[in-house]
Amino acid sequence: MAEGYFCAIGQGYKGRHEIDLKGKYVVPGFMDGHLHLESSVVSPKEYARAVLPHGTVSIFADPHEIANVLGTVGIDYILDSTKNLPLEIYIMMSSCVPATKFDESGACLTFKEISSYLKNERVRGLAELMNYPGVVSADDEVISKIMVTAKEFKRCDGHAPMLKGDALNAYVTAGVESDHECSGADEALEKLRLGQWIMIREGTACKKPQKSYAFNF
């Protein structure tokens, strides 16, 4: 190994630092393409301690919850508290703050605030664009968020369950590059054919409990 990287695997190699991997597997580090750090209810440092032993070496976090409460103060906290951790943590700027026009949010992020953060090298793009009706109807603010992201040559992630047909064509044409909300194979295939990356995920909430327990206090 050299500076944390494998130089060679197999027989016939000699090195100053050699590791016997007999009976073990060697795999690349895992990258979690979409999550909300705040939802773990632990600090970024503790989150890193939890996932690194299982092979996750990088994450792309959307600070959606904390941004809806604290705005840029919350985003700054996430950026500052994730520096110099052994887990590489990148940020995708929250696209829907507030989540809807009917929410009582603690903050509002316009395309101007998003544009300033996109200049940070650790900010890799625009997070899940849940307001797909706004994209399809060409809402000025929503389209401006996509445009400032494209101007910095950064990614725009999607979140559009059940979207299909002409509306999906408009969504993809606007520049939304991925989706993690497919509810079936047909939906995923349609989005793949239009050029979107599909993130297949399995949430713990969809798992059936193996046992039930009763507690008496």
Short mmCIF file of the C-alpha atoms (twelve columns), coordinates in Angstrom:
data_MODEL
# 
_entry.id   MODEL 
# 
loop_
_atom_site.group_PDB 
_atom_site.id 
_atom_site.type_symbol 
_atom_site.label_atom_id 
_atom_site.label_alt_id 
_atom_site.label_comp_id 
_atom_site.label_asym_id 
_atom_site.label_seq_id 
_atom_site.Cartn_x 
_atom_site.Cartn_y 
_atom_site.Cartn_z 
_atom_site.pdbx_PDB_model_num 
ATOM 1   C CA . MET A 1   0.000   0.000   0.000   1 
ATOM 2   C CA . ALA A 2   1.046   3.614   -0.576  1 
ATOM 3   C CA . GLU A 3   -0.718  6.644   0.935   1 
ATOM 4   C CA . GLY A 4   -3.815  4.579   1.596   1 
ATOM 5   C CA . TYR A 5   -4.046  3.041   -1.886  1 
ATOM 6   C CA . PHE A 6   -3.513  -0.553  -2.935  1 
ATOM 7   C CA . CYS A 7   -0.499  -0.768  -5.247  1 
ATOM 8   C CA . ALA A 8   -1.023  -4.383  -6.268  1 
ATOM 9   C CA . ILE A 9   -3.105  -7.461  -5.484  1 
ATOM 10  C CA . GLY A 10  -1.970  -11.040 -6.076  1 
ATOM 11  C CA . GLN A 11  1.182   -13.100 -6.049  1 
ATOM 12  C CA . GLY A 12  4.623   -12.045 -7.204  1 
ATOM 13  C CA . TYR A 13  4.590   -8.583  -5.606  1 
ATOM 14  C CA . LYS A 14  6.834   -7.277  -2.859  1 
ATOM 15  C CA . GLY A 15  6.221   -4.185  -0.785  1 
ATOM 16  C CA . ARG A 16  7.175   -2.448  2.427   1 
ATOM 17  C CA . HIS A 17  3.623   -2.843  3.683   1 
ATOM 18  C CA . GLU A 18  1.860   -6.090  2.829   1 
ATOM 19  C CA . ILE A 19  -1.534  -7.323  4.076   1 
ATOM 20  C CA . ASP A 20  -2.624  -10.950 4.096   1 
ATOM 21  C CA . LEU A 21  -6.162  -10.948 2.634   1 
ATOM 22  C CA . LYS A 22  -6.626  -14.690 2.537   1 
ATOM 23  C CA . GLY A 23  -10.316 -15.517 2.944   1 
ATOM 24  C CA . LYS A 24  -11.358 -11.865 2.551   1 
ATOM 25  C CA . TYR A 25  -12.826 -9.714  -0.208  1 
ATOM 26  C CA . VAL A 26  -11.398 -6.518  -1.693  1 
ATOM 27  C CA . VAL A 27  -14.012 -4.078  -2.992  1 
ATOM 28  C CA . PRO A 28  -14.036 -0.370  -3.831  1 
ATOM 29  C CA . GLY A 29  -15.306 2.000   -1.168  1 
ATOM 30  C CA . PHE A 30  -19.047 2.606   -1.335  1 
ATOM 31  C CA . MET A 31  -20.478 6.047   -2.169  1 
ATOM 32  C CA . ASP A 32  -23.931 6.930   -0.837  1 
ATOM 33  C CA . GLY A 33  -25.446 9.099   -3.556  1 
ATOM 34  C CA . HIS A 34  -28.297 10.604  -1.564  1 
ATOM 35  C CA . LEU A 35  -29.050 11.030  2.131   1 
ATOM 36  C CA . HIS A 36  -29.969 13.539  4.802   1 
ATOM 37  C CA . LEU A 37  -27.383 13.624  7.576   1 
ATOM 38  C CA . GLU A 38  -29.825 15.235  9.996   1 
ATOM 39  C CA . SER A 39  -32.175 12.263  9.717   1 
ATOM 40  C CA . SER A 40  -29.551 10.050  11.355  1 
ATOM 41  C CA . VAL A 41  -30.020 12.115  14.553  1 
ATOM 42  C CA . VAL A 42  -26.277 11.989  15.246  1 
ATOM 43  C CA . SER A 43  -23.448 14.407  14.528  1 
ATOM 44  C CA . PRO A 44  -21.534 14.044  11.240  1 
ATOM 45  C CA . LYS A 45  -18.537 12.730  13.202  1 
ATOM 46  C CA . GLU A 46  -20.612 9.980   14.807  1 
ATOM 47  C CA . TYR A 47  -22.229 9.184   11.470  1 
ATOM 48  C CA . ALA A 48  -18.776 8.668   9.967   1 
ATOM 49  C CA . ARG A 49  -17.873 6.292   12.823  1 
ATOM 50  C CA . ALA A 50  -21.002 4.271   12.105  1 
ATOM 51  C CA . VAL A 51  -20.695 3.829   8.331   1 
ATOM 52  C CA . LEU A 52  -16.952 3.666   7.649   1 
ATOM 53  C CA . PRO A 53  -16.504 0.162   9.135   1 
ATOM 54  C CA . HIS A 54  -19.173 -1.075  6.687   1 
ATOM 55  C CA . GLY A 55  -17.339 0.247   3.618   1 
ATOM 56  C CA . THR A 56  -19.006 3.613   2.944   1 
ATOM 57  C CA . VAL A 57  -16.207 6.081   2.227   1 
ATOM 58  C CA . SER A 58  -18.104 8.990   0.604   1 
ATOM 59  C CA . ILE A 59  -21.584 10.474  0.891   1 
ATOM 60  C CA . PHE A 60  -23.562 13.153  -0.914  1 
ATOM 61  C CA . ALA A 61  -25.771 14.842  1.649   1 
ATOM 62  C CA . ASP A 62  -28.783 17.060  1.094   1 
ATOM 63  C CA . PRO A 63  -29.210 19.296  4.197   1 
ATOM 64  C CA . HIS A 64  -32.902 19.671  3.397   1 
ATOM 65  C CA . GLU A 65  -34.267 19.370  6.938   1 
ATOM 66  C CA . ILE A 66  -31.790 21.669  8.658   1 
ATOM 67  C CA . ALA A 67  -31.998 24.177  5.797   1 
ATOM 68  C CA . ASN A 68  -35.792 24.344  6.157   1 
ATOM 69  C CA . VAL A 69  -35.351 25.218  9.832   1 
ATOM 70  C CA . LEU A 70  -32.186 27.355  9.885   1 
ATOM 71  C CA . GLY A 71  -31.516 28.295  6.274   1 
ATOM 72  C CA . THR A 72  -27.908 29.117  5.425   1 
ATOM 73  C CA . VAL A 73  -26.900 28.846  9.093   1 
ATOM 74  C CA . GLY A 74  -27.809 25.162  8.974   1 
ATOM 75  C CA . ILE A 75  -25.988 24.608  5.686   1 
ATOM 76  C CA . ASP A 76  -22.882 26.322  7.071   1 
ATOM 77  C CA . TYR A 77  -23.006 24.032  10.104  1 
ATOM 78  C CA . ILE A 78  -23.079 20.945  7.881   1 
ATOM 79  C CA . LEU A 79  -20.182 22.218  5.772   1 
ATOM 80  C CA . ASP A 80  -18.069 23.214  8.791   1 
ATOM 81  C CA . SER A 81  -18.747 20.106  10.874  1 
ATOM 82  C CA . THR A 82  -17.897 17.733  8.024   1 
ATOM 83  C CA . LYS A 83  -14.417 19.091  7.338   1 
ATOM 84  C CA . ASN A 84  -11.396 16.843  7.889   1 
ATOM 85  C CA . LEU A 85  -13.378 13.703  8.651   1 
ATOM 86  C CA . PRO A 86  -12.154 10.292  7.454   1 
ATOM 87  C CA . LEU A 87  -15.496 10.021  5.616   1 
ATOM 88  C CA . GLU A 88  -15.616 12.238  2.508   1 
ATOM 89  C CA . ILE A 89  -18.793 14.310  2.774   1 
ATOM 90  C CA . TYR A 90  -20.054 16.352  -0.159  1 
ATOM 91  C CA . ILE A 91  -23.118 18.587  -0.184  1 
ATOM 92  C CA . MET A 92  -25.950 18.847  -2.696  1 
ATOM 93  C CA . MET A 93  -27.750 22.154  -2.274  1 
ATOM 94  C CA . SER A 94  -31.338 21.813  -1.121  1 
ATOM 95  C CA . SER A 95  -33.645 22.712  -3.993  1 
ATOM 96  C CA . CYS A 96  -36.916 23.039  -2.075  1 
ATOM 97  C CA . VAL A 97  -36.674 25.370  0.898   1 
ATOM 98  C CA . PRO A 98  -39.505 25.657  1.778   1 
ATOM 99  C CA . ALA A 99  -40.619 22.221  0.588   1 
ATOM 100 C CA . THR A 100 -43.917 23.682  -0.667  1 
ATOM 101 C CA . LYS A 101 -45.478 27.121  -0.822  1 
ATOM 102 C CA . PHE A 102 -47.910 26.019  1.889   1 
ATOM 103 C CA . ASP A 103 -45.234 25.138  4.472   1 
ATOM 104 C CA . GLU A 104 -44.321 27.354  7.416   1 
ATOM 105 C CA . SER A 105 -40.586 27.172  6.897   1 
ATOM 106 C CA . GLY A 106 -37.866 28.825  8.938   1 
ATOM 107 C CA . ALA A 107 -36.069 29.956  5.796   1 
ATOM 108 C CA . CYS A 108 -36.277 30.400  2.059   1 
ATOM 109 C CA . LEU A 109 -33.424 29.565  -0.325  1 
ATOM 110 C CA . THR A 110 -33.630 31.280  -3.692  1 
ATOM 111 C CA . PHE A 111 -31.435 30.629  -6.706  1 
ATOM 112 C CA . LYS A 112 -29.181 33.486  -5.535  1 
ATOM 113 C CA . GLU A 113 -28.235 31.769  -2.259  1 
ATOM 114 C CA . ILE A 114 -27.827 28.456  -4.061  1 
ATOM 115 C CA . SER A 115 -25.571 30.065  -6.670  1 
ATOM 116 C CA . SER A 116 -23.153 31.368  -4.034  1 
ATOM 117 C CA . TYR A 117 -22.765 27.913  -2.442  1 
ATOM 118 C CA . LEU A 118 -22.243 26.169  -5.774  1 
ATOM 119 C CA . LYS A 119 -18.848 27.875  -6.030  1 
ATOM 120 C CA . ASN A 120 -17.656 25.748  -3.093  1 
ATOM 121 C CA . GLU A 121 -15.770 22.693  -4.409  1 
ATOM 122 C CA . ARG A 122 -17.436 20.466  -1.783  1 
ATOM 123 C CA . VAL A 123 -20.879 21.455  -3.059  1 
ATOM 124 C CA . ARG A 124 -21.482 19.166  -6.018  1 
ATOM 125 C CA . GLY A 125 -24.846 20.304  -7.318  1 
ATOM 126 C CA . LEU A 126 -28.574 20.732  -6.740  1 
ATOM 127 C CA . ALA A 127 -30.275 18.117  -4.569  1 
ATOM 128 C CA . GLU A 128 -33.480 16.207  -5.295  1 
ATOM 129 C CA . LEU A 129 -35.710 18.540  -7.290  1 
ATOM 130 C CA . MET A 130 -38.977 17.524  -5.650  1 
ATOM 131 C CA . ASN A 131 -40.861 20.407  -7.189  1 
ATOM 132 C CA . TYR A 132 -41.286 18.623  -10.494 1 
ATOM 133 C CA . PRO A 133 -44.582 20.448  -11.170 1 
ATOM 134 C CA . GLY A 134 -42.546 23.666  -11.011 1 
ATOM 135 C CA . VAL A 135 -40.047 22.281  -13.509 1 
ATOM 136 C CA . VAL A 136 -42.725 21.060  -15.912 1 
ATOM 137 C CA . SER A 137 -44.623 24.370  -15.737 1 
ATOM 138 C CA . ALA A 138 -41.362 26.342  -16.185 1 
ATOM 139 C CA . ASP A 139 -41.621 28.229  -12.879 1 
ATOM 140 C CA . ASP A 140 -39.071 31.067  -13.043 1 
ATOM 141 C CA . GLU A 141 -37.488 30.416  -9.637  1 
ATOM 142 C CA . VAL A 142 -37.198 26.664  -10.151 1 
ATOM 143 C CA . ILE A 143 -35.717 27.001  -13.621 1 
ATOM 144 C CA . SER A 144 -33.270 29.620  -12.310 1 
ATOM 145 C CA . LYS A 145 -31.999 27.096  -9.732  1 
ATOM 146 C CA . ILE A 146 -31.343 24.587  -12.508 1 
ATOM 147 C CA . MET A 147 -29.635 27.227  -14.653 1 
ATOM 148 C CA . VAL A 148 -27.215 28.425  -11.948 1 
ATOM 149 C CA . THR A 149 -26.305 24.795  -11.290 1 
ATOM 150 C CA . ALA A 150 -25.604 24.149  -14.973 1 
ATOM 151 C CA . LYS A 151 -23.552 27.358  -15.144 1 
ATOM 152 C CA . GLU A 152 -21.146 25.869  -12.572 1 
ATOM 153 C CA . PHE A 153 -21.105 22.539  -14.499 1 
ATOM 154 C CA . LYS A 154 -22.557 20.697  -11.522 1 
ATOM 155 C CA . ARG A 155 -25.179 17.961  -11.166 1 
ATOM 156 C CA . CYS A 156 -28.938 18.282  -10.753 1 
ATOM 157 C CA . ASP A 157 -30.580 15.360  -8.929  1 
ATOM 158 C CA . GLY A 158 -34.228 14.470  -9.317  1 
ATOM 159 C CA . HIS A 159 -37.127 13.299  -7.172  1 
ATOM 160 C CA . ALA A 160 -40.175 12.657  -9.322  1 
ATOM 161 C CA . PRO A 161 -42.294 9.646   -8.322  1 
ATOM 162 C CA . MET A 162 -44.733 8.402   -10.974 1 
ATOM 163 C CA . LEU A 163 -43.764 11.122  -13.459 1 
ATOM 164 C CA . LYS A 164 -44.053 9.864   -17.054 1 
ATOM 165 C CA . GLY A 165 -44.852 10.779  -20.634 1 
ATOM 166 C CA . ASP A 166 -44.677 14.384  -21.799 1 
ATOM 167 C CA . ALA A 167 -44.211 15.704  -18.260 1 
ATOM 168 C CA . LEU A 168 -41.198 13.447  -17.749 1 
ATOM 169 C CA . ASN A 169 -39.773 14.578  -21.095 1 
ATOM 170 C CA . ALA A 170 -39.979 18.177  -19.916 1 
ATOM 171 C CA . TYR A 171 -38.395 17.307  -16.559 1 
ATOM 172 C CA . VAL A 172 -35.416 15.572  -18.166 1 
ATOM 173 C CA . THR A 173 -35.014 18.208  -20.879 1 
ATOM 174 C CA . ALA A 174 -34.754 20.881  -18.179 1 
ATOM 175 C CA . GLY A 175 -31.552 19.212  -16.986 1 
ATOM 176 C CA . VAL A 176 -32.592 16.874  -14.153 1 
ATOM 177 C CA . GLU A 177 -30.138 13.982  -14.389 1 
ATOM 178 C CA . SER A 178 -31.235 11.329  -11.882 1 
ATOM 179 C CA . ASP A 179 -34.129 9.888   -9.913  1 
ATOM 180 C CA . HIS A 180 -34.340 7.860   -6.707  1 
ATOM 181 C CA . GLU A 181 -38.131 7.600   -6.447  1 
ATOM 182 C CA . CYS A 182 -39.060 4.945   -9.011  1 
ATOM 183 C CA . SER A 183 -41.909 2.759   -7.762  1 
ATOM 184 C CA . GLY A 184 -41.577 0.034   -10.405 1 
ATOM 185 C CA . ALA A 185 -39.458 -1.363  -13.228 1 
ATOM 186 C CA . ASP A 186 -41.496 0.274   -16.005 1 
ATOM 187 C CA . GLU A 187 -41.037 3.706   -14.465 1 
ATOM 188 C CA . ALA A 188 -37.307 3.125   -14.026 1 
ATOM 189 C CA . LEU A 189 -36.890 1.916   -17.615 1 
ATOM 190 C CA . GLU A 190 -38.715 4.925   -19.052 1 
ATOM 191 C CA . LYS A 191 -36.454 7.279   -17.131 1 
ATOM 192 C CA . LEU A 192 -33.355 5.294   -18.111 1 
ATOM 193 C CA . ARG A 193 -34.312 5.470   -21.787 1 
ATOM 194 C CA . LEU A 194 -34.541 9.246   -21.477 1 
ATOM 195 C CA . GLY A 195 -31.011 9.394   -20.062 1 
ATOM 196 C CA . GLN A 196 -31.549 9.652   -16.310 1 
ATOM 197 C CA . TRP A 197 -29.393 7.820   -13.777 1 
ATOM 198 C CA . ILE A 198 -31.576 5.637   -11.557 1 
ATOM 199 C CA . MET A 199 -30.709 5.201   -7.889  1 
ATOM 200 C CA . ILE A 200 -32.175 1.951   -6.569  1 
ATOM 201 C CA . ARG A 201 -32.705 2.180   -2.856  1 
ATOM 202 C CA . GLU A 202 -34.288 0.100   -0.119  1 
ATOM 203 C CA . GLY A 203 -35.429 2.021   2.911   1 
ATOM 204 C CA . THR A 204 -35.620 0.359   6.306   1 
ATOM 205 C CA . ALA A 205 -39.210 1.572   6.629   1 
ATOM 206 C CA . CYS A 206 -40.273 -0.859  3.888   1 
ATOM 207 C CA . LYS A 207 -38.904 -3.903  5.704   1 
ATOM 208 C CA . LYS A 208 -41.316 -6.154  7.573   1 
ATOM 209 C CA . PRO A 209 -40.338 -6.654  11.211  1 
ATOM 210 C CA . GLN A 210 -39.019 -10.146 11.879  1 
ATOM 211 C CA . LYS A 211 -40.257 -10.245 15.457  1 
ATOM 212 C CA . SER A 212 -42.650 -8.306  17.613  1 
ATOM 213 C CA . TYR A 213 -41.887 -7.424  21.197  1 
ATOM 214 C CA . ALA A 214 -44.057 -6.408  24.107  1 
ATOM 215 C CA . PHE A 215 -42.622 -4.246  26.856  1 
ATOM 216 C CA . ASN A 216 -44.095 -3.750  30.305  1 
ATOM 217 C CA . PHE A 217 -42.988 -0.679  32.233  1 
# 
